[in-house]
XYZ file of C-alpha atoms in Angstrom:
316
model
C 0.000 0.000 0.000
C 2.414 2.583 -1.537
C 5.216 2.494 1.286
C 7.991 2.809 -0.935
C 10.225 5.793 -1.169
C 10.220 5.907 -5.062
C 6.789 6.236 -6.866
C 5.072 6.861 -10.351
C 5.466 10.171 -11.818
C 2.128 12.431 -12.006
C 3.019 14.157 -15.033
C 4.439 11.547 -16.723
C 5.798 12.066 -20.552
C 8.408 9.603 -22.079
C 9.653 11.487 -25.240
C 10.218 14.473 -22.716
C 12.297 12.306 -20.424
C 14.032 9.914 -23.287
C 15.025 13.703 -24.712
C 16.508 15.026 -20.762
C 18.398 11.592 -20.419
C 19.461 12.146 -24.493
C 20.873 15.517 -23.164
C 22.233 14.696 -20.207
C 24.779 12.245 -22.152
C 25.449 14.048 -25.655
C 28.640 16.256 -25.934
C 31.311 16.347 -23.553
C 30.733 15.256 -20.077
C 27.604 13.792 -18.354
C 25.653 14.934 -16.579
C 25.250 12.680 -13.610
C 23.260 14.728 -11.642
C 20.313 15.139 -14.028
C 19.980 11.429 -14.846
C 19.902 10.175 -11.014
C 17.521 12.766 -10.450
C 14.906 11.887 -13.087
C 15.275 7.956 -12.870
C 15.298 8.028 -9.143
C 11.593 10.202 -9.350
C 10.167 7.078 -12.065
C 8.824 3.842 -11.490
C 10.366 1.246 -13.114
C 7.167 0.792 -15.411
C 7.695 4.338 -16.223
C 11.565 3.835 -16.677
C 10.192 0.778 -19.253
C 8.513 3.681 -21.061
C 11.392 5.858 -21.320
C 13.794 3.287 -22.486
C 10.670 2.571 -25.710
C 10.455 5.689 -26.242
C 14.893 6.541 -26.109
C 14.535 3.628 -28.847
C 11.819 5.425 -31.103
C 13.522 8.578 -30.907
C 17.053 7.706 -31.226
C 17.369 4.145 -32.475
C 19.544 3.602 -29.516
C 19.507 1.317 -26.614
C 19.290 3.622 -23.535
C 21.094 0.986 -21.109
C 23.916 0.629 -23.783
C 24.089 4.490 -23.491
C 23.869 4.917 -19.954
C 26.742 2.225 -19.843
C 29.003 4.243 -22.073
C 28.752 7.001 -20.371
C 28.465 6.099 -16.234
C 31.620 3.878 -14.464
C 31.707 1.996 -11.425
C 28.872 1.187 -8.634
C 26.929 4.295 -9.931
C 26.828 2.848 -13.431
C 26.222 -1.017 -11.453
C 23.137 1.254 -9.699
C 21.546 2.897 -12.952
C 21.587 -0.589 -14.721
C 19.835 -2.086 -12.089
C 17.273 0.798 -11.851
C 16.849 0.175 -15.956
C 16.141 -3.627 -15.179
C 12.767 -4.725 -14.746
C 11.911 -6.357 -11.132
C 11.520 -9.660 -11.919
C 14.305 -9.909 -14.370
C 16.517 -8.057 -12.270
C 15.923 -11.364 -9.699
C 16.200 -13.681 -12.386
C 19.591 -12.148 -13.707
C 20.588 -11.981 -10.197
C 20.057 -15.405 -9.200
C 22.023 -16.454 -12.585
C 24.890 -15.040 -11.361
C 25.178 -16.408 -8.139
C 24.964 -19.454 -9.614
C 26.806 -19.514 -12.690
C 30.904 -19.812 -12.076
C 32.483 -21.144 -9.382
C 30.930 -21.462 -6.189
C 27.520 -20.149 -5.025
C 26.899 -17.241 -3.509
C 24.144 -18.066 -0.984
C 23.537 -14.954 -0.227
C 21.348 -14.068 -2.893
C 19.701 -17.242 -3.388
C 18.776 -16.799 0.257
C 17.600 -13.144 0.411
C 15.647 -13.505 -2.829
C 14.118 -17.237 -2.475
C 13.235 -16.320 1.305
C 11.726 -12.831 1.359
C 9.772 -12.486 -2.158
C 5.718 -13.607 -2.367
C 4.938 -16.901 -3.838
C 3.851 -15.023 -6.980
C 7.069 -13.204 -7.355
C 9.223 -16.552 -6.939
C 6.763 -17.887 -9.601
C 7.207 -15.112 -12.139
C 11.260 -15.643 -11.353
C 11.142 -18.857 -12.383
C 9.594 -18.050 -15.786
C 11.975 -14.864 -16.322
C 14.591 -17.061 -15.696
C 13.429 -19.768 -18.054
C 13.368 -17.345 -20.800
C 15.969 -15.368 -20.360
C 18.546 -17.811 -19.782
C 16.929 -21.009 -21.102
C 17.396 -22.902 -18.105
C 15.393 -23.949 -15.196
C 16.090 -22.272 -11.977
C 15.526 -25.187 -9.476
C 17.527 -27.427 -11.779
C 20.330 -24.595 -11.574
C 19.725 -24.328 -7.808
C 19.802 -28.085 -6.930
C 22.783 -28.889 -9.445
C 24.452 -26.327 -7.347
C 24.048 -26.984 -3.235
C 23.511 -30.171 -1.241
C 21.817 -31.240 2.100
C 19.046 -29.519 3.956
C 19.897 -26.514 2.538
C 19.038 -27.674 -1.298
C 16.136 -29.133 -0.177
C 14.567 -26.236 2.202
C 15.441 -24.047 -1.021
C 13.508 -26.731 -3.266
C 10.706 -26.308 -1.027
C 10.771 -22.605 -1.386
C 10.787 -22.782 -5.287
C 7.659 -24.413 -5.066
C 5.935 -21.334 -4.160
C 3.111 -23.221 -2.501
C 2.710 -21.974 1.292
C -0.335 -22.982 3.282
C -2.545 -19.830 3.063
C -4.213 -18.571 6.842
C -3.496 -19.838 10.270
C -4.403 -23.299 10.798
C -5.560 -23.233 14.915
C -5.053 -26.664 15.505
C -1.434 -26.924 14.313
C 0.290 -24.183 16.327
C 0.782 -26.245 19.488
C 1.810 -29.329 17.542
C 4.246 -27.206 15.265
C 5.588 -25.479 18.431
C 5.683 -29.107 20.194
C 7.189 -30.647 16.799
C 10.075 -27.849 16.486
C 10.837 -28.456 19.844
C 11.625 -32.068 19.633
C 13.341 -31.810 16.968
C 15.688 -29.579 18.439
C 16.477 -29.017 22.045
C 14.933 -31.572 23.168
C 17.074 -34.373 21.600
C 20.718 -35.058 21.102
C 21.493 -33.833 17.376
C 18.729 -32.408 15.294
C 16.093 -33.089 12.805
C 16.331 -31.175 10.297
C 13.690 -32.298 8.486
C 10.842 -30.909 10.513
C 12.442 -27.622 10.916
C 12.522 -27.306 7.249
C 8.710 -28.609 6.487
C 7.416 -26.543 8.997
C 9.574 -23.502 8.406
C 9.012 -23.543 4.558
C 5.458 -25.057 3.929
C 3.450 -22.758 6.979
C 2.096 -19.195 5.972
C 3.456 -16.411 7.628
C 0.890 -15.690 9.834
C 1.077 -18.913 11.283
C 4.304 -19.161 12.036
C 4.148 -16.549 14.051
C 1.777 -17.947 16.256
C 3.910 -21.046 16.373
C 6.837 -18.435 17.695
C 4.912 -17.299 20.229
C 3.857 -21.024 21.690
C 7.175 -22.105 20.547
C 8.677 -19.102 23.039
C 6.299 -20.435 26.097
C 7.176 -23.984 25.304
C 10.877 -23.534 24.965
C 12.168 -20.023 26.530
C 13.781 -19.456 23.673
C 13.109 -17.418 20.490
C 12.855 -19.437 17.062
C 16.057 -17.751 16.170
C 17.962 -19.056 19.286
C 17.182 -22.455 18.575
C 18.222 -22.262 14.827
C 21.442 -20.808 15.314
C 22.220 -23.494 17.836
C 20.470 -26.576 16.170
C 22.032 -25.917 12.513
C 25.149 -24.386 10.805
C 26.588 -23.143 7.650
C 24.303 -22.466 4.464
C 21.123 -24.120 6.335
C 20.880 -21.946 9.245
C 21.506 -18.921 7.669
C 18.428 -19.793 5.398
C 16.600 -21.173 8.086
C 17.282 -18.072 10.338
C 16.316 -15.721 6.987
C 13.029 -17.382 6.769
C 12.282 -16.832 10.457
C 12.962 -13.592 10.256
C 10.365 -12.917 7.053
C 7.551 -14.265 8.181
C 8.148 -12.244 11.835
C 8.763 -9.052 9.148
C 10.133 -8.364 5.918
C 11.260 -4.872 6.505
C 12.919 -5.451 9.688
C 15.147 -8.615 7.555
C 15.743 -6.105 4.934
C 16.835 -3.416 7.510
C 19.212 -6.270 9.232
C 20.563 -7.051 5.580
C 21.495 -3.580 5.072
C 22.851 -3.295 8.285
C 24.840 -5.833 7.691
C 26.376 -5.072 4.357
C 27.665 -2.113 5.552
C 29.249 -3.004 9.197
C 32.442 -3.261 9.615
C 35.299 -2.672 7.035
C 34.332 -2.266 3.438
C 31.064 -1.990 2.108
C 28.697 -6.084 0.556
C 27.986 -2.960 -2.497
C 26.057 -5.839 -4.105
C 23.869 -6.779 -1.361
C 23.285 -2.782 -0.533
C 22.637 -2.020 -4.760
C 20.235 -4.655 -4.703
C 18.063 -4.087 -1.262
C 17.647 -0.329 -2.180
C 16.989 -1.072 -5.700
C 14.445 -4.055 -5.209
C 12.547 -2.355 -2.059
C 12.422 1.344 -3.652
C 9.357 0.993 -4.436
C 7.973 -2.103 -1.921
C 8.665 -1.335 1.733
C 11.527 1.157 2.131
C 9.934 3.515 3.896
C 9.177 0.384 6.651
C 12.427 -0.632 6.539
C 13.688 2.761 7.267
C 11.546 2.881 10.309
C 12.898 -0.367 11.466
C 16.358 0.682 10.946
C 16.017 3.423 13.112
C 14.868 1.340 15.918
C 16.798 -1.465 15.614
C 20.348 0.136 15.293
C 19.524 3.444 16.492
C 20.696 5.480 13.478
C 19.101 6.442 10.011
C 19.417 4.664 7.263
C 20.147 7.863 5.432
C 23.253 8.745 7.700
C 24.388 4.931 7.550
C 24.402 5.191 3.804
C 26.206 8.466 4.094
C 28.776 7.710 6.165
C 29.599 4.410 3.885
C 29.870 5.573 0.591
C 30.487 8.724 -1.495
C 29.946 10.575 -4.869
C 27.807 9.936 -7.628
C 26.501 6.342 -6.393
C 25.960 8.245 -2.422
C 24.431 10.531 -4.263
C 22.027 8.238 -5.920
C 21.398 5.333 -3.379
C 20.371 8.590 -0.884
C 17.645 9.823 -3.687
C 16.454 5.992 -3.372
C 16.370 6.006 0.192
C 14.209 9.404 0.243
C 14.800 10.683 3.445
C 16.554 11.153 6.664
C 15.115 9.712 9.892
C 17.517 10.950 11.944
């Protein structure tokens, strides 16, 4: 219900904008400032538009321009703004999966925090972008519980509602499973955690708290390791709230020394137009700064610039 920081245009005109960005890049110099400005104020159906109409005009491929002209994680940002949602999840999923080694990361933020219809429509985008099939990829490329909790998430095929009669005997179930035996099951943390809506899991939190005293996530990190706990633990932590994981994420990829630019290009590109005014909120109270000053302090010129416009404001 419109919580994200970037949103359609009123006055919208295409050959107006295709003609600003044409500007912006002809003669010497860019102008940097100009194009951030305008893409960061369009949705990407609007940015669709512009890129048509950049075609008609010019017979040139706006991306391929935009490319020419912009360098480095500013350039890495613009693309990604160009790239429609869906796609830009398929595309990124290809690449965490094509070369050596995976990089779960991105299979886990994407396959644990997007709706079932989204993970559907990735599949397809994937299929015909790439000609390949994404849980074929996926499986062909991880092993254990983790492959097969990330199988279960392909399917797209959650239980819808709460289902009253289950939360105690989820809650009970978990608990068996885990700290109340010697070694764990993995199995019924991963057909609980990836078949039960949302909603309901929640509720099986909450008994699971009483039950245990511990929270779901205290149990997971202790129960499981590596690749399978971090998915387990990312799937906990959507269904409690999708904005507060996303606020984590960016947390995270920007503690410390250096700066995860991938996992911080992609959060405030994806959720620009989703939730990022809720995960600014939950930023604030969760690490008691802005995400604004967070983003400030972390990077600088054109791509600071341009990741602030995203993020829209200062909570400070």
């Amino acid at each position: 219900a419109g919580r994200g920081s970037v949103r359609a245009s009123g006055n919208f005109n295409a050959n107006q904008d295709a003609e600003t960005l044409y500007k912006a890049m002809k003669g010497l110099g860019t102008d940097e400032d100009s194009i951030m400005k305008l893409l960061t104020s369009r949705s990407n159906s609007q940015r669709q538009q512009i890129k048509a109409a950049y075609k008609t005009l010019h017979g040139k491929d706006l991306v391929g321009d935009l490319q020419g002209e912009l360098g480095g994680k500013f350039e890495t940002l613009v693309v990604a703004l160009m790239t429609p949602p869906i796609l830009y999840d398929a595309t990124s999923l290809r690449n965490a999966i094509k070369g050596a080694g995976t990089d779960e990361k991105v299979l886990i933020e994407i396959l644990s925090s997007r709706t079932a219809q989204q993970v559907k429509d990735i599949i397809a985008a994937y299929r015909q972008e790439f000609n390949k099939n994404l849980e074929e990829d996926v499986t062909g490329d991880t092993s254990g519980h983790f492959r097969r909790l990330l199988v279960i998430l392909l399917q797209a095929s959650r239980q819808q509602g709460v289902q009253e009669g289950n939360i105690e005997t989820d809650a009970q179930t978990l608990f068996s499973a885990g700290e109340m035996k010697f070694g764990t099951d993995e199995e019924q943390f991963i057909t609980i955690l990836g078949n039960r809506s949302a909603e309901h899991l929640r509720r099986v939190f909450a008994a699971y708290m009483k039950l245990a005293g511990y929270e779901m996530e205290e149990s997971v990190k202790r129960e499981t390791s590596g690749g399978l706990r971090d998915l387990l633990l990312a799937v906990v932590k959507c269904a409690r709230s999708v904005p507060a994981y996303f606020a984590e994420t960016l947390y995270n990829s920007m503690k410390g020394a250096g700066t995860d630019d991938q996992a911080l290009i992609r959060v405030m590109v994806s959720r620009s137009e989703v939730d990022m005014l809720d995960i600014r909120a939950d930023y604030r109270r969760l690490f008691a700064k802005s995400l604004h000053s967070a983003i400030q302090g972390d990077t600088s010129g054109d791509y600071r610039k341009a990741l602030l416009l995203l993020c829209g404001g200062n909570d400070a």
